[in-house]
PDB file of C-alpha atoms in Angstrom:
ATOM      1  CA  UNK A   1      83.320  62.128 101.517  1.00 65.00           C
ATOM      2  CA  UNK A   2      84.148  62.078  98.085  1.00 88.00           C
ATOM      3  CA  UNK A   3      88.332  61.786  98.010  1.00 90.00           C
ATOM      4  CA  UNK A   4      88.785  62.348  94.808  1.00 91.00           C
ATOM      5  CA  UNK A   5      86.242  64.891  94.018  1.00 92.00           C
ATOM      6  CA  UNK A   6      88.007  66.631  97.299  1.00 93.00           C
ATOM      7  CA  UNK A   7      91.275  66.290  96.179  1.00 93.00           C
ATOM      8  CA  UNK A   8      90.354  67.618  92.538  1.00 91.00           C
ATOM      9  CA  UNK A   9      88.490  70.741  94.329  1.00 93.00           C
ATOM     10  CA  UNK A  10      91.571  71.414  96.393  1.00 94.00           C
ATOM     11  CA  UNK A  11      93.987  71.333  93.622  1.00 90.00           C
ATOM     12  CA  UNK A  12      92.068  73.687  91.036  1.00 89.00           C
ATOM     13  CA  UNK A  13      91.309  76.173  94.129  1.00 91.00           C
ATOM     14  CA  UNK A  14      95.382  76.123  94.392  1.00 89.00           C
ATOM     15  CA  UNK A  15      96.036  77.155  90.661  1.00 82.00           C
ATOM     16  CA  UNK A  16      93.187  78.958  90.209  1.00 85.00           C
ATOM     17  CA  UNK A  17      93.765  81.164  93.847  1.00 87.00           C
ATOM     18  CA  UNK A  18      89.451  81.254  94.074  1.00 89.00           C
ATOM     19  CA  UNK A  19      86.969  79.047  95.045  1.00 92.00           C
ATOM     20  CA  UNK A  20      84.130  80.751  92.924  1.00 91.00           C
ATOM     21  CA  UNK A  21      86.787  79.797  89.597  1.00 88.00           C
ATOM     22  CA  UNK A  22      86.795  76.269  90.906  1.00 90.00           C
ATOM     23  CA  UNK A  23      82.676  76.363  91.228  1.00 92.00           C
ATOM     24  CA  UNK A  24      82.496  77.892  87.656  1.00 90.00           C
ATOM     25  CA  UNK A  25      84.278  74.675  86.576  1.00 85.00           C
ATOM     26  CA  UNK A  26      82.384  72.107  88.142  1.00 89.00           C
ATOM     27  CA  UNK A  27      79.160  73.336  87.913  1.00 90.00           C
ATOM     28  CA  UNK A  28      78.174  74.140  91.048  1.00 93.00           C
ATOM     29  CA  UNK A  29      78.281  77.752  93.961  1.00 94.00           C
ATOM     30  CA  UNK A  30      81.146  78.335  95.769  1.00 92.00           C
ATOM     31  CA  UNK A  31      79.592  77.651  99.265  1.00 93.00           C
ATOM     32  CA  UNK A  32      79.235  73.966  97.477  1.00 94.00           C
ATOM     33  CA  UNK A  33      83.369  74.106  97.303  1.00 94.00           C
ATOM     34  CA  UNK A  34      84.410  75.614 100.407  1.00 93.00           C
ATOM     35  CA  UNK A  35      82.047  72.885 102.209  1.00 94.00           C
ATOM     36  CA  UNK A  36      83.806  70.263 100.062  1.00 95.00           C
ATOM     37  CA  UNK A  37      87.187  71.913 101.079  1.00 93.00           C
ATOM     38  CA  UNK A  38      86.635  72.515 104.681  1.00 94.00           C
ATOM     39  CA  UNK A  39      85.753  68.713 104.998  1.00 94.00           C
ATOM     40  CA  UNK A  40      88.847  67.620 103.492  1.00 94.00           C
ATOM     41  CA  UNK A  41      90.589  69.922 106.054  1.00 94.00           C
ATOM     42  CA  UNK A  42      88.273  68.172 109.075  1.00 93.00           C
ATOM     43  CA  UNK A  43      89.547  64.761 107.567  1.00 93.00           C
ATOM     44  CA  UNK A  44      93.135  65.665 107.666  1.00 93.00           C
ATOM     45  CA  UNK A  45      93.276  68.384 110.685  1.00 94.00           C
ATOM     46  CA  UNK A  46      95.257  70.548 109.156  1.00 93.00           C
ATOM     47  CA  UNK A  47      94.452  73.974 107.402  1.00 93.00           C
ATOM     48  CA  UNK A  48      95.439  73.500 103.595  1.00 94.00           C
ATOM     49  CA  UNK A  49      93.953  77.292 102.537  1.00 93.00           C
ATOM     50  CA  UNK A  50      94.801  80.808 103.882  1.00 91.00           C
ATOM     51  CA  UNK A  51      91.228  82.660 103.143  1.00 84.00           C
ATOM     52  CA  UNK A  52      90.393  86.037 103.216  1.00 79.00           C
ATOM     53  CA  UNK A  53      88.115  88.884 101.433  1.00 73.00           C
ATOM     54  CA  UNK A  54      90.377  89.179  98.718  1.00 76.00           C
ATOM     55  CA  UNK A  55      92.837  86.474  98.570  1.00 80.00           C
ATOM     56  CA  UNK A  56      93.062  82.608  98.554  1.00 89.00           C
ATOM     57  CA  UNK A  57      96.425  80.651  98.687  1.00 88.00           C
ATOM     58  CA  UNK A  58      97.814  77.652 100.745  1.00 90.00           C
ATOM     59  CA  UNK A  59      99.135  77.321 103.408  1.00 92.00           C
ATOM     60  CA  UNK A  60     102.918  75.672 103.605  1.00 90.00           C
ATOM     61  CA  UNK A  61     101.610  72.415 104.696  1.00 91.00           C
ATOM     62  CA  UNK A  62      98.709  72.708 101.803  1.00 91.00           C
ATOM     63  CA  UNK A  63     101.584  73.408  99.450  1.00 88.00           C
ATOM     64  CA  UNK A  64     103.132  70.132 100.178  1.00 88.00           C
ATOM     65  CA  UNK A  65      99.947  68.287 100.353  1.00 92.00           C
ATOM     66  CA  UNK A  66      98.796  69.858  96.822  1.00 88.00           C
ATOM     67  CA  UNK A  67     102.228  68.295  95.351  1.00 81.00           C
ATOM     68  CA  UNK A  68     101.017  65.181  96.701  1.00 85.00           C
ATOM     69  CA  UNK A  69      97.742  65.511  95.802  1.00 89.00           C
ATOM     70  CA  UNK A  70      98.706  66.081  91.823  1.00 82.00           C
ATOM     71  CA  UNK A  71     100.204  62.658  91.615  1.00 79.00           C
ATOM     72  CA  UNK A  72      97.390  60.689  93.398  1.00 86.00           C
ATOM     73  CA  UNK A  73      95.104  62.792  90.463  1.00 85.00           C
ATOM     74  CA  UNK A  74      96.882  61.714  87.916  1.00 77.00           C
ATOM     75  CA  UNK A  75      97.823  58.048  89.005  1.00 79.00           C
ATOM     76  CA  UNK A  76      93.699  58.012  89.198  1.00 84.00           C
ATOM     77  CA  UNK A  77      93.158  59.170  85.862  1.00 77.00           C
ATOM     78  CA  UNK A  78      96.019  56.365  84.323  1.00 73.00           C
ATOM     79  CA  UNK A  79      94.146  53.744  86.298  1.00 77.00           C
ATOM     80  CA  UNK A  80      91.106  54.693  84.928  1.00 76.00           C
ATOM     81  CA  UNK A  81      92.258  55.271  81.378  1.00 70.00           C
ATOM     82  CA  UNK A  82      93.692  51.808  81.703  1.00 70.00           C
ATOM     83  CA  UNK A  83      90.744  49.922  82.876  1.00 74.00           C
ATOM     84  CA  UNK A  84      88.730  51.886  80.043  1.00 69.00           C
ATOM     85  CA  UNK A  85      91.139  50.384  77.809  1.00 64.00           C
ATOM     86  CA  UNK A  86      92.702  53.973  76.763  1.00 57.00           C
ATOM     87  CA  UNK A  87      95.873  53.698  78.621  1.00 57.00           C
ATOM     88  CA  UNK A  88      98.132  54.094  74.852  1.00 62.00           C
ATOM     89  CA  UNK A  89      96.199  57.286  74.091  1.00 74.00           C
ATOM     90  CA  UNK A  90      97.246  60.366  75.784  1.00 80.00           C
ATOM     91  CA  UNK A  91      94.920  63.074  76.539  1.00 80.00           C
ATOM     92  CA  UNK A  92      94.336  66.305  78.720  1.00 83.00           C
ATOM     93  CA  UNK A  93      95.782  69.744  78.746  1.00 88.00           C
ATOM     94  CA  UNK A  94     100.038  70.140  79.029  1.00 91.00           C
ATOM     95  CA  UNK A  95     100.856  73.441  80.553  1.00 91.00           C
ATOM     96  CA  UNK A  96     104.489  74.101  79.003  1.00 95.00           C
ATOM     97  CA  UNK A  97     106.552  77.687  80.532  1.00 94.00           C
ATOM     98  CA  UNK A  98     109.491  78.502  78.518  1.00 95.00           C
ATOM     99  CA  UNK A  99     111.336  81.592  77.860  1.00 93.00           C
ATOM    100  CA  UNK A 100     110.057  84.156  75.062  1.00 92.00           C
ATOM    101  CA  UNK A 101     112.412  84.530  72.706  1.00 93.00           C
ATOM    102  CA  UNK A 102     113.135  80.914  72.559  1.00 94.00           C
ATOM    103  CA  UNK A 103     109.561  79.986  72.494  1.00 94.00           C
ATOM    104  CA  UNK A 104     109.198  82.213  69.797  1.00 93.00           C
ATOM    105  CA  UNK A 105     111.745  81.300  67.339  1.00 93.00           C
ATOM    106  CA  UNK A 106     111.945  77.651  68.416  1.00 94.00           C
ATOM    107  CA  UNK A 107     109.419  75.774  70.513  1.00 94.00           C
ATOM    108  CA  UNK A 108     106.041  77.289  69.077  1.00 93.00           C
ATOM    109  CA  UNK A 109     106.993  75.733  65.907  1.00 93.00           C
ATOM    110  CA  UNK A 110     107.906  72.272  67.308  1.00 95.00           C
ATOM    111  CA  UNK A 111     104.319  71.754  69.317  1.00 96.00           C
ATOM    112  CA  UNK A 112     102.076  71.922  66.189  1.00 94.00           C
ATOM    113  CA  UNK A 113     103.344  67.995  65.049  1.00 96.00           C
ATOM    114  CA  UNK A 114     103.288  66.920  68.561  1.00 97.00           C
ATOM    115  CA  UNK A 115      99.586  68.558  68.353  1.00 96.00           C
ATOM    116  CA  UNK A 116      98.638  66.475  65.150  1.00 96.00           C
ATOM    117  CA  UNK A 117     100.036  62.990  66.007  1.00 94.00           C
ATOM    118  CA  UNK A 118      97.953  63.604  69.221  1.00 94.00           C
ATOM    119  CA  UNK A 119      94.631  64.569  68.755  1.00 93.00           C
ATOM    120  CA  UNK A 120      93.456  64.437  72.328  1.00 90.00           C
ATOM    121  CA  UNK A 121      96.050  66.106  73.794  1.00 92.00           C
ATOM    122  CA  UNK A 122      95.660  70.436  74.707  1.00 94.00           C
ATOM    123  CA  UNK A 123      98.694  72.644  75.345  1.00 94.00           C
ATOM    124  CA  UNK A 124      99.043  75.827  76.842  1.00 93.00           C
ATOM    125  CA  UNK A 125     102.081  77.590  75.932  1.00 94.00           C
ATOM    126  CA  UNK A 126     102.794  80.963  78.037  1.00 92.00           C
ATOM    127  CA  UNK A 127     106.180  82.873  77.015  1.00 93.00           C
ATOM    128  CA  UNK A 128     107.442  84.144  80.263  1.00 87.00           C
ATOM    129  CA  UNK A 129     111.613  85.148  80.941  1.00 83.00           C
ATOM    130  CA  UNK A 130     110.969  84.587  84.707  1.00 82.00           C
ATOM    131  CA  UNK A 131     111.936  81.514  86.782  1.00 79.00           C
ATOM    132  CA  UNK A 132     108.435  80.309  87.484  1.00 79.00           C
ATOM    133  CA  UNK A 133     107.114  78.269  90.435  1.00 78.00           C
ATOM    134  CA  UNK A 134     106.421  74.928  88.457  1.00 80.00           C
ATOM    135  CA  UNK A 135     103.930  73.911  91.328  1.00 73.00           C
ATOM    136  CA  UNK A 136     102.100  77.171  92.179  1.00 72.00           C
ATOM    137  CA  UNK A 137     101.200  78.086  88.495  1.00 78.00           C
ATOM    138  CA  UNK A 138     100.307  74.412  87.471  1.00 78.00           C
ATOM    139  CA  UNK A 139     103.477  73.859  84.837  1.00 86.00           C
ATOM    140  CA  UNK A 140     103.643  70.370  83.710  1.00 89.00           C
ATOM    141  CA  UNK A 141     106.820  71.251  81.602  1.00 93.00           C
ATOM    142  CA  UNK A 142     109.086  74.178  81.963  1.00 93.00           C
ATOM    143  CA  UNK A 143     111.806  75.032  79.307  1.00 94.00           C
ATOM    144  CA  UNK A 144     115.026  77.107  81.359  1.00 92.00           C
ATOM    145  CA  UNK A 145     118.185  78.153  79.719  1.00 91.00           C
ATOM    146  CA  UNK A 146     121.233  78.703  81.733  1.00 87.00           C
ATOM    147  CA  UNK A 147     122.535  76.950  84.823  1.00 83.00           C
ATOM    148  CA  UNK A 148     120.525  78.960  87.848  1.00 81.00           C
ATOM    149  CA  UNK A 149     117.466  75.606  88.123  1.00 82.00           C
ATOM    150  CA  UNK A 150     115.216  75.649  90.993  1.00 77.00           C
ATOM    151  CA  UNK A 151     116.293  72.911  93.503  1.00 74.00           C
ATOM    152  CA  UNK A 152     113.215  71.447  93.866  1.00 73.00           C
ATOM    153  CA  UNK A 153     112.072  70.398  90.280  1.00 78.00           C
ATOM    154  CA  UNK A 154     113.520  67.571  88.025  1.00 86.00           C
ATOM    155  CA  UNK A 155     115.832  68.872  85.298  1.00 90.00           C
ATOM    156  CA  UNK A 156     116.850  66.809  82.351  1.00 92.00           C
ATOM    157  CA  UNK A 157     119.416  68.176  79.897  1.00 93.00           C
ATOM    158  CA  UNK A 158     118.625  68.363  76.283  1.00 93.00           C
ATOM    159  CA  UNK A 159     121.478  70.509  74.883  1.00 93.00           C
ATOM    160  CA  UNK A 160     123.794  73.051  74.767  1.00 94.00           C
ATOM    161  CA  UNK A 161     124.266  75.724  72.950  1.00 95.00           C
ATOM    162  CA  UNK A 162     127.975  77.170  71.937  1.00 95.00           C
ATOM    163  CA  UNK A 163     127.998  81.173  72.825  1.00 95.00           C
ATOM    164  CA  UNK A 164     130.238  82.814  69.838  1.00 96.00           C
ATOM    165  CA  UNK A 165     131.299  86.830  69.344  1.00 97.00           C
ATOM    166  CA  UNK A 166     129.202  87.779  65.919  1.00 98.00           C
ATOM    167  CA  UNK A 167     129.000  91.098  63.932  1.00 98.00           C
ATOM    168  CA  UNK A 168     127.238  91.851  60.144  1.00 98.00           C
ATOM    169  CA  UNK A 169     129.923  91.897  57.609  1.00 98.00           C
ATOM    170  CA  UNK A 170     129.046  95.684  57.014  1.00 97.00           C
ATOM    171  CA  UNK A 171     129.478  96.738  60.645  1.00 97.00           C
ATOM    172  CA  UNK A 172     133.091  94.978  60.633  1.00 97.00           C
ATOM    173  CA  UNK A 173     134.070  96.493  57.119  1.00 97.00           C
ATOM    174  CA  UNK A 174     132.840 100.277  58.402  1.00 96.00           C
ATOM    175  CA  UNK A 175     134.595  99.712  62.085  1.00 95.00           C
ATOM    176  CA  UNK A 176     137.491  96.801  61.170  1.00 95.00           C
ATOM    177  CA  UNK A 177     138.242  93.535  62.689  1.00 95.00           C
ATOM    178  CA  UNK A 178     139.134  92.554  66.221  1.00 96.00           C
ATOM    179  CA  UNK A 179     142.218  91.086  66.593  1.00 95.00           C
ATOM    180  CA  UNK A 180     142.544  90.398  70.523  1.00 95.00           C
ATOM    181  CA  UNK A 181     140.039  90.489  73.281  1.00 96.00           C
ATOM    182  CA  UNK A 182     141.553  93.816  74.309  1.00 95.00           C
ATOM    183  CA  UNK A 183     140.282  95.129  70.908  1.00 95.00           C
ATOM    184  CA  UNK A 184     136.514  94.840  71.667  1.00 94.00           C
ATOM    185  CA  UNK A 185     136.654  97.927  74.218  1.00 93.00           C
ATOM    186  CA  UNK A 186     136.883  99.997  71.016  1.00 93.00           C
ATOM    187  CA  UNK A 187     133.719  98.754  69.467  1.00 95.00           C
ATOM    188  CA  UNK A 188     129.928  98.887  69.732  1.00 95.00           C
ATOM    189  CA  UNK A 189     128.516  95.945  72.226  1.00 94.00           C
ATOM    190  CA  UNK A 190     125.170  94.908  72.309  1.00 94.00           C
ATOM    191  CA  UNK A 191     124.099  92.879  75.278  1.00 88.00           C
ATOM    192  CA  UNK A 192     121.111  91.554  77.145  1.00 85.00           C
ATOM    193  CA  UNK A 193     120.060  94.608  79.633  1.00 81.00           C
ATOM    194  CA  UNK A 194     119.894  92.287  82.870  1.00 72.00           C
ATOM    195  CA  UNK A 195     123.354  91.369  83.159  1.00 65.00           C
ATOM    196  CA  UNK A 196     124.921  91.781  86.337  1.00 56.00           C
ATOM    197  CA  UNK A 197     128.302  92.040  85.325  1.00 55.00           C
ATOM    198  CA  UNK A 198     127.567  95.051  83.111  1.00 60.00           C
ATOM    199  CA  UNK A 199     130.085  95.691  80.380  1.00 77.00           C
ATOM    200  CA  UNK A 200     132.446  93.318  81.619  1.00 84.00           C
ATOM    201  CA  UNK A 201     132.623  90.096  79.111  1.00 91.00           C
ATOM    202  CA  UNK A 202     134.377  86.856  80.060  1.00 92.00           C
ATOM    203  CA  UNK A 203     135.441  84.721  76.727  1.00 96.00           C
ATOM    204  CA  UNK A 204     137.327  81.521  76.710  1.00 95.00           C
ATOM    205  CA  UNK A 205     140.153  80.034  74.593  1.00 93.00           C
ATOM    206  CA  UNK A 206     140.618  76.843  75.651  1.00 88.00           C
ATOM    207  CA  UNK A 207     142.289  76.913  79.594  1.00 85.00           C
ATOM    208  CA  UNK A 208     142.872  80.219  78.814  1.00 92.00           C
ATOM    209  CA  UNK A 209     140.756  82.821  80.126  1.00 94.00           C
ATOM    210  CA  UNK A 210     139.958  86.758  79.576  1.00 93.00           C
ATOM    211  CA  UNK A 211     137.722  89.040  81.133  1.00 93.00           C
ATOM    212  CA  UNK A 212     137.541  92.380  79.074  1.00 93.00           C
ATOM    213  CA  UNK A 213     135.427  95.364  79.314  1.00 91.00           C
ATOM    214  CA  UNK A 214     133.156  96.547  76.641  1.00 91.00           C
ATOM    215  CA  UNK A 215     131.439  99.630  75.639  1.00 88.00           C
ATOM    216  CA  UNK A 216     127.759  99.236  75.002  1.00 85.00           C
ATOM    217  CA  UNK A 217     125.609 102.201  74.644  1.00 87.00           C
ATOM    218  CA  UNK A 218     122.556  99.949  73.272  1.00 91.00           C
ATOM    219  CA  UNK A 219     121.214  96.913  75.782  1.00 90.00           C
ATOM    220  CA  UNK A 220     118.407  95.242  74.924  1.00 90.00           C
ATOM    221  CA  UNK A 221     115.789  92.881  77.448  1.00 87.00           C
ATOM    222  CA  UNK A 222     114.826  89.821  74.440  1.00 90.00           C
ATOM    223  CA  UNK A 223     117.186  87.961  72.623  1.00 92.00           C
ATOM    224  CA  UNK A 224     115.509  88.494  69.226  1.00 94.00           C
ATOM    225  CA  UNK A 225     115.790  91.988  69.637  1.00 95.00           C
ATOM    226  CA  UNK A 226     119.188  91.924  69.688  1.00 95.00           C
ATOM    227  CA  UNK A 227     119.457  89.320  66.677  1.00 96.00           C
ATOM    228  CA  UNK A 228     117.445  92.106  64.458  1.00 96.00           C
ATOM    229  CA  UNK A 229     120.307  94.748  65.689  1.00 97.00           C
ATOM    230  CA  UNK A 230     123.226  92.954  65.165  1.00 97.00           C
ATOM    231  CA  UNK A 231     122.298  91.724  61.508  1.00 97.00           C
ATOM    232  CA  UNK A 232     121.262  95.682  60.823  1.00 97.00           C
ATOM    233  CA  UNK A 233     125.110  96.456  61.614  1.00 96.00           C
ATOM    234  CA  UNK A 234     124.334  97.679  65.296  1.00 96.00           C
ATOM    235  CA  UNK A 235     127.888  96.098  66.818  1.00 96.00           C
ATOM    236  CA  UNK A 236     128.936  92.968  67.988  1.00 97.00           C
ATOM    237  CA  UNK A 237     127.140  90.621  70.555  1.00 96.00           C
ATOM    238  CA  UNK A 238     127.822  87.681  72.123  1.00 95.00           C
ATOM    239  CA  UNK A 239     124.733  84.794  71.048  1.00 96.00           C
ATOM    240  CA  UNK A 240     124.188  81.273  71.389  1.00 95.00           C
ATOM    241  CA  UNK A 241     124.436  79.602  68.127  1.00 96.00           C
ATOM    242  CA  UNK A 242     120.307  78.566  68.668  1.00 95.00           C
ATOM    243  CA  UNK A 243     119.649  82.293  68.126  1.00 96.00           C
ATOM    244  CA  UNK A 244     122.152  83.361  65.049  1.00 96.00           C
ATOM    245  CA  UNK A 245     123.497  79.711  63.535  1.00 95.00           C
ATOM    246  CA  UNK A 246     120.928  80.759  60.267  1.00 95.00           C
ATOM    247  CA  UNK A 247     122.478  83.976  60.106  1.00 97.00           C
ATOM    248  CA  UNK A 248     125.896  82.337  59.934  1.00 97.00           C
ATOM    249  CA  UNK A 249     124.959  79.793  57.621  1.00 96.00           C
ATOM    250  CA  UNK A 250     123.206  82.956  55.431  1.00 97.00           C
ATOM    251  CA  UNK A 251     126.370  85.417  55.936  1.00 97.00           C
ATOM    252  CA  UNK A 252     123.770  87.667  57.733  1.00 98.00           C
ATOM    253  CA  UNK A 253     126.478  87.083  60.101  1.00 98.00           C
ATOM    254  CA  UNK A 254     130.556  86.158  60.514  1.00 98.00           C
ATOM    255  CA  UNK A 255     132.159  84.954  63.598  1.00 97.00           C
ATOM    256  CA  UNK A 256     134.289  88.053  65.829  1.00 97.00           C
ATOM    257  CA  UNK A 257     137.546  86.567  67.445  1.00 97.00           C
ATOM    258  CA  UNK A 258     136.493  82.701  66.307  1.00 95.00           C
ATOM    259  CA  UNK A 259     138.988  81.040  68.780  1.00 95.00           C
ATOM    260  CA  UNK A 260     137.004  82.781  71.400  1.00 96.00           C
ATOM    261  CA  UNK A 261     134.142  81.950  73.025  1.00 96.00           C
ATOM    262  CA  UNK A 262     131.482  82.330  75.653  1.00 94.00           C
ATOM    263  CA  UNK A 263     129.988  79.846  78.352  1.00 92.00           C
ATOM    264  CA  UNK A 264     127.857  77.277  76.893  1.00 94.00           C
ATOM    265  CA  UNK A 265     124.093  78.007  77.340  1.00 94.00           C
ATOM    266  CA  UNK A 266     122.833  74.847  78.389  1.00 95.00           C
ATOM    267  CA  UNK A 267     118.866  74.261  78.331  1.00 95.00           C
ATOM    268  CA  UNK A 268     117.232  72.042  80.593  1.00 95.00           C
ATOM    269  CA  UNK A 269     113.685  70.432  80.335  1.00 95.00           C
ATOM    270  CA  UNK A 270     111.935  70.917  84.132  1.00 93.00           C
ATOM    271  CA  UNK A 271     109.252  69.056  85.422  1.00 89.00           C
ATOM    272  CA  UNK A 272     107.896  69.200  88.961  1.00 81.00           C
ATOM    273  CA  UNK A 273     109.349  67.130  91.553  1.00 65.00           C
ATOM    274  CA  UNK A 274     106.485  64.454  91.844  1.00 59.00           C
ATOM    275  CA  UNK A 275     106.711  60.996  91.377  1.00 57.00           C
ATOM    276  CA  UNK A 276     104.218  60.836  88.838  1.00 63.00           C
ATOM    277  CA  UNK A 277     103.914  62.404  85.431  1.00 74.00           C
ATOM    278  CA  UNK A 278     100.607  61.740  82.768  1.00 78.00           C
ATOM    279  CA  UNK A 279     101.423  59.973  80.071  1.00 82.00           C
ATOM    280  CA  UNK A 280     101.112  63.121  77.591  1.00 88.00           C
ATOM    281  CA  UNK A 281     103.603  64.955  79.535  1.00 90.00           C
ATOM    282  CA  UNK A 282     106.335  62.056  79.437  1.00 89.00           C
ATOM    283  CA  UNK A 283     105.227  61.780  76.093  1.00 94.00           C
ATOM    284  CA  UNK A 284     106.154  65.689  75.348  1.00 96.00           C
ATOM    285  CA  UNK A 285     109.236  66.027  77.519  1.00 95.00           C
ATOM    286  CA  UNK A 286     110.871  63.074  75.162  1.00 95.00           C
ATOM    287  CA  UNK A 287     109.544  64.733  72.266  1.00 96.00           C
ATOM    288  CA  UNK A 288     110.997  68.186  72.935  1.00 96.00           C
ATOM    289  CA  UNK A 289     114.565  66.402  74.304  1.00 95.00           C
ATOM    290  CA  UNK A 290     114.518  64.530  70.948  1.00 94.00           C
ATOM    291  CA  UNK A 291     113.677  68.118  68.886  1.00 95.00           C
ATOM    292  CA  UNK A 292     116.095  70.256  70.509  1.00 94.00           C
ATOM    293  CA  UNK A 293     118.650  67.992  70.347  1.00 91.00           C
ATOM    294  CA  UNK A 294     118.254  68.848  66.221  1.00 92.00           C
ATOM    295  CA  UNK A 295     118.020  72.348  66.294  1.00 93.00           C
ATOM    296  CA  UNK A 296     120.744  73.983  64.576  1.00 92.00           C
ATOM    297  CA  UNK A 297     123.458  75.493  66.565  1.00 92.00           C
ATOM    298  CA  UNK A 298     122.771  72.922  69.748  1.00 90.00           C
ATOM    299  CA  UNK A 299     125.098  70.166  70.813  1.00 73.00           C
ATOM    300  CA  UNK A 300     123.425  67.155  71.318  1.00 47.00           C
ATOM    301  CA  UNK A 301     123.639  65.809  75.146  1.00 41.00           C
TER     302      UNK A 301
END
């Protein structure tokens, strides 16, 4: 049997969730793979794929042997890029997950000079708010804001962003200043639509701590949208400074309460938890750490 060719098999028919997908990629029918497949289950005695009529997944053992399986792929492909002499050149596709608004206005620029300084190297960038299951889907690098991380994938911090009360000079003018906490119950709040707390916001002055109600008649799902409304004079929102520090800079923006703030919105760089990583993801995941860390309105870690 051919390990690696079975291994390879085995680990597209995982992310792609069809063996007739894995057969268009190599060339061949789909009996060809589930032969190939089958086989590598005889070798191991254990069942690695749950088939039926419609469906294809693994089974929990498969799951843990595909996590395996991606590092002995990729520790194959170093070796090989070595002994070709190609080890310093990085190449392949990066799968990178990160959360739409922030891949948006951030990330999609920072990948097109990572792109150009290397020329063999594909990535796939999907915009997705959802946690996703690095392993499952195939991610090679995930970007995840906030401090809810799935326990089983490597995190590395690469900043955090300050979380400041901000408001358009017009709306403040037309509906006046805040001058306590208290005072925001009185005013228009925009926040993200998924919070669970609802209108209840916690801000932080120091060790002091308030938790005040708000009354928000407008929520919003994406973090852009809610930029757009509070520079057209919608209200006042809590942001991270990633997401407003231009408008700030521009006067777009002022700061509500500035002695107040919000929880820090760290963002972590995930990877999955295997031993191994290709070079061109270790190569991106510095990369990104090293951009991010620049952006305005991030801390550096």
């Amino acid at each position: 049997m051919d390990t690696i060719r079975s291994l390879r098999c085995f680990v597209r028919a995982v992310e792609l969730g069809s063996l007739s997908a894995v057969a268009r990629e190599e060339g061949t029918t789909q009996p060809t793979i589930s032969k190939i497949v089958a086989a590598l289950e005889r070798e191991l005695g254990v069942r690695l794929l749950e088939r039926s009529t419609t469906s294809l997944q693994a089974t929990p053992q498969g799951m843990r042997f595909y996590q395996r399986a991606l590092g002995v792929l990729a520790e194959y492909q170093e070796a090989v890029a070595e002994a070709r002499g190609q080890a310093e050149t990085p190449a392949g596709l990066i799968r990178v997950n990160a959360p739409a608004a922030f891949g948006q206005f951030c990330l999609n620029a920072m990948l097109a000079p990572f792109l150009a300084r290397h020329p063999q190297v594909d990535i796939e960038l999907i915009l997705d708010d959802r946690m996703v299951d690095l392993v499952k889907e195939g991610v090679d690098i995930a970007v995840r804001q906030g401090r809810e991380l799935p326990p089983d994938a490597i995190a590395r911090l690469a900043g955090s962003s300050p979380r400041q009360l901000v408001a358009s000079p017009d709306y403040l003018r037309a509906r006046g200043k805040p001058k306590q906490p208290q005072d925001l119950a009185r005013h228009d709040y925009i926040r993200f639509a998924w919070l669970a707390d609802g209108d209840l916001l916690t801000l932080h002055n120091g060790e002091q701590t308030e938790t005040v109600p708000t009354r928000g008649r407008y929520r919003v799902n994406h973090a852009l949208a809610i930029r757009e409304a509070l520079a057209a004079g919608g209200g006042i929102g809590l942001c991270p400074l990633w997401l407003v520090q231009d408008l700030l800079d521009s006067g777009a923006l002022v700061r509500v309460l500035p002695r107040w703030s919000g929880q820090e919105q760290p963002l972590h760089l995930l990877s999955p938890s295997r031993r191994y990583q290709p070079l061109r993801a270790r190569l991106l995941l510095d990369y990104l750490a090293e951009q991010i860390a620049l952006l305005p309105g991030y801390n550096d870690s």
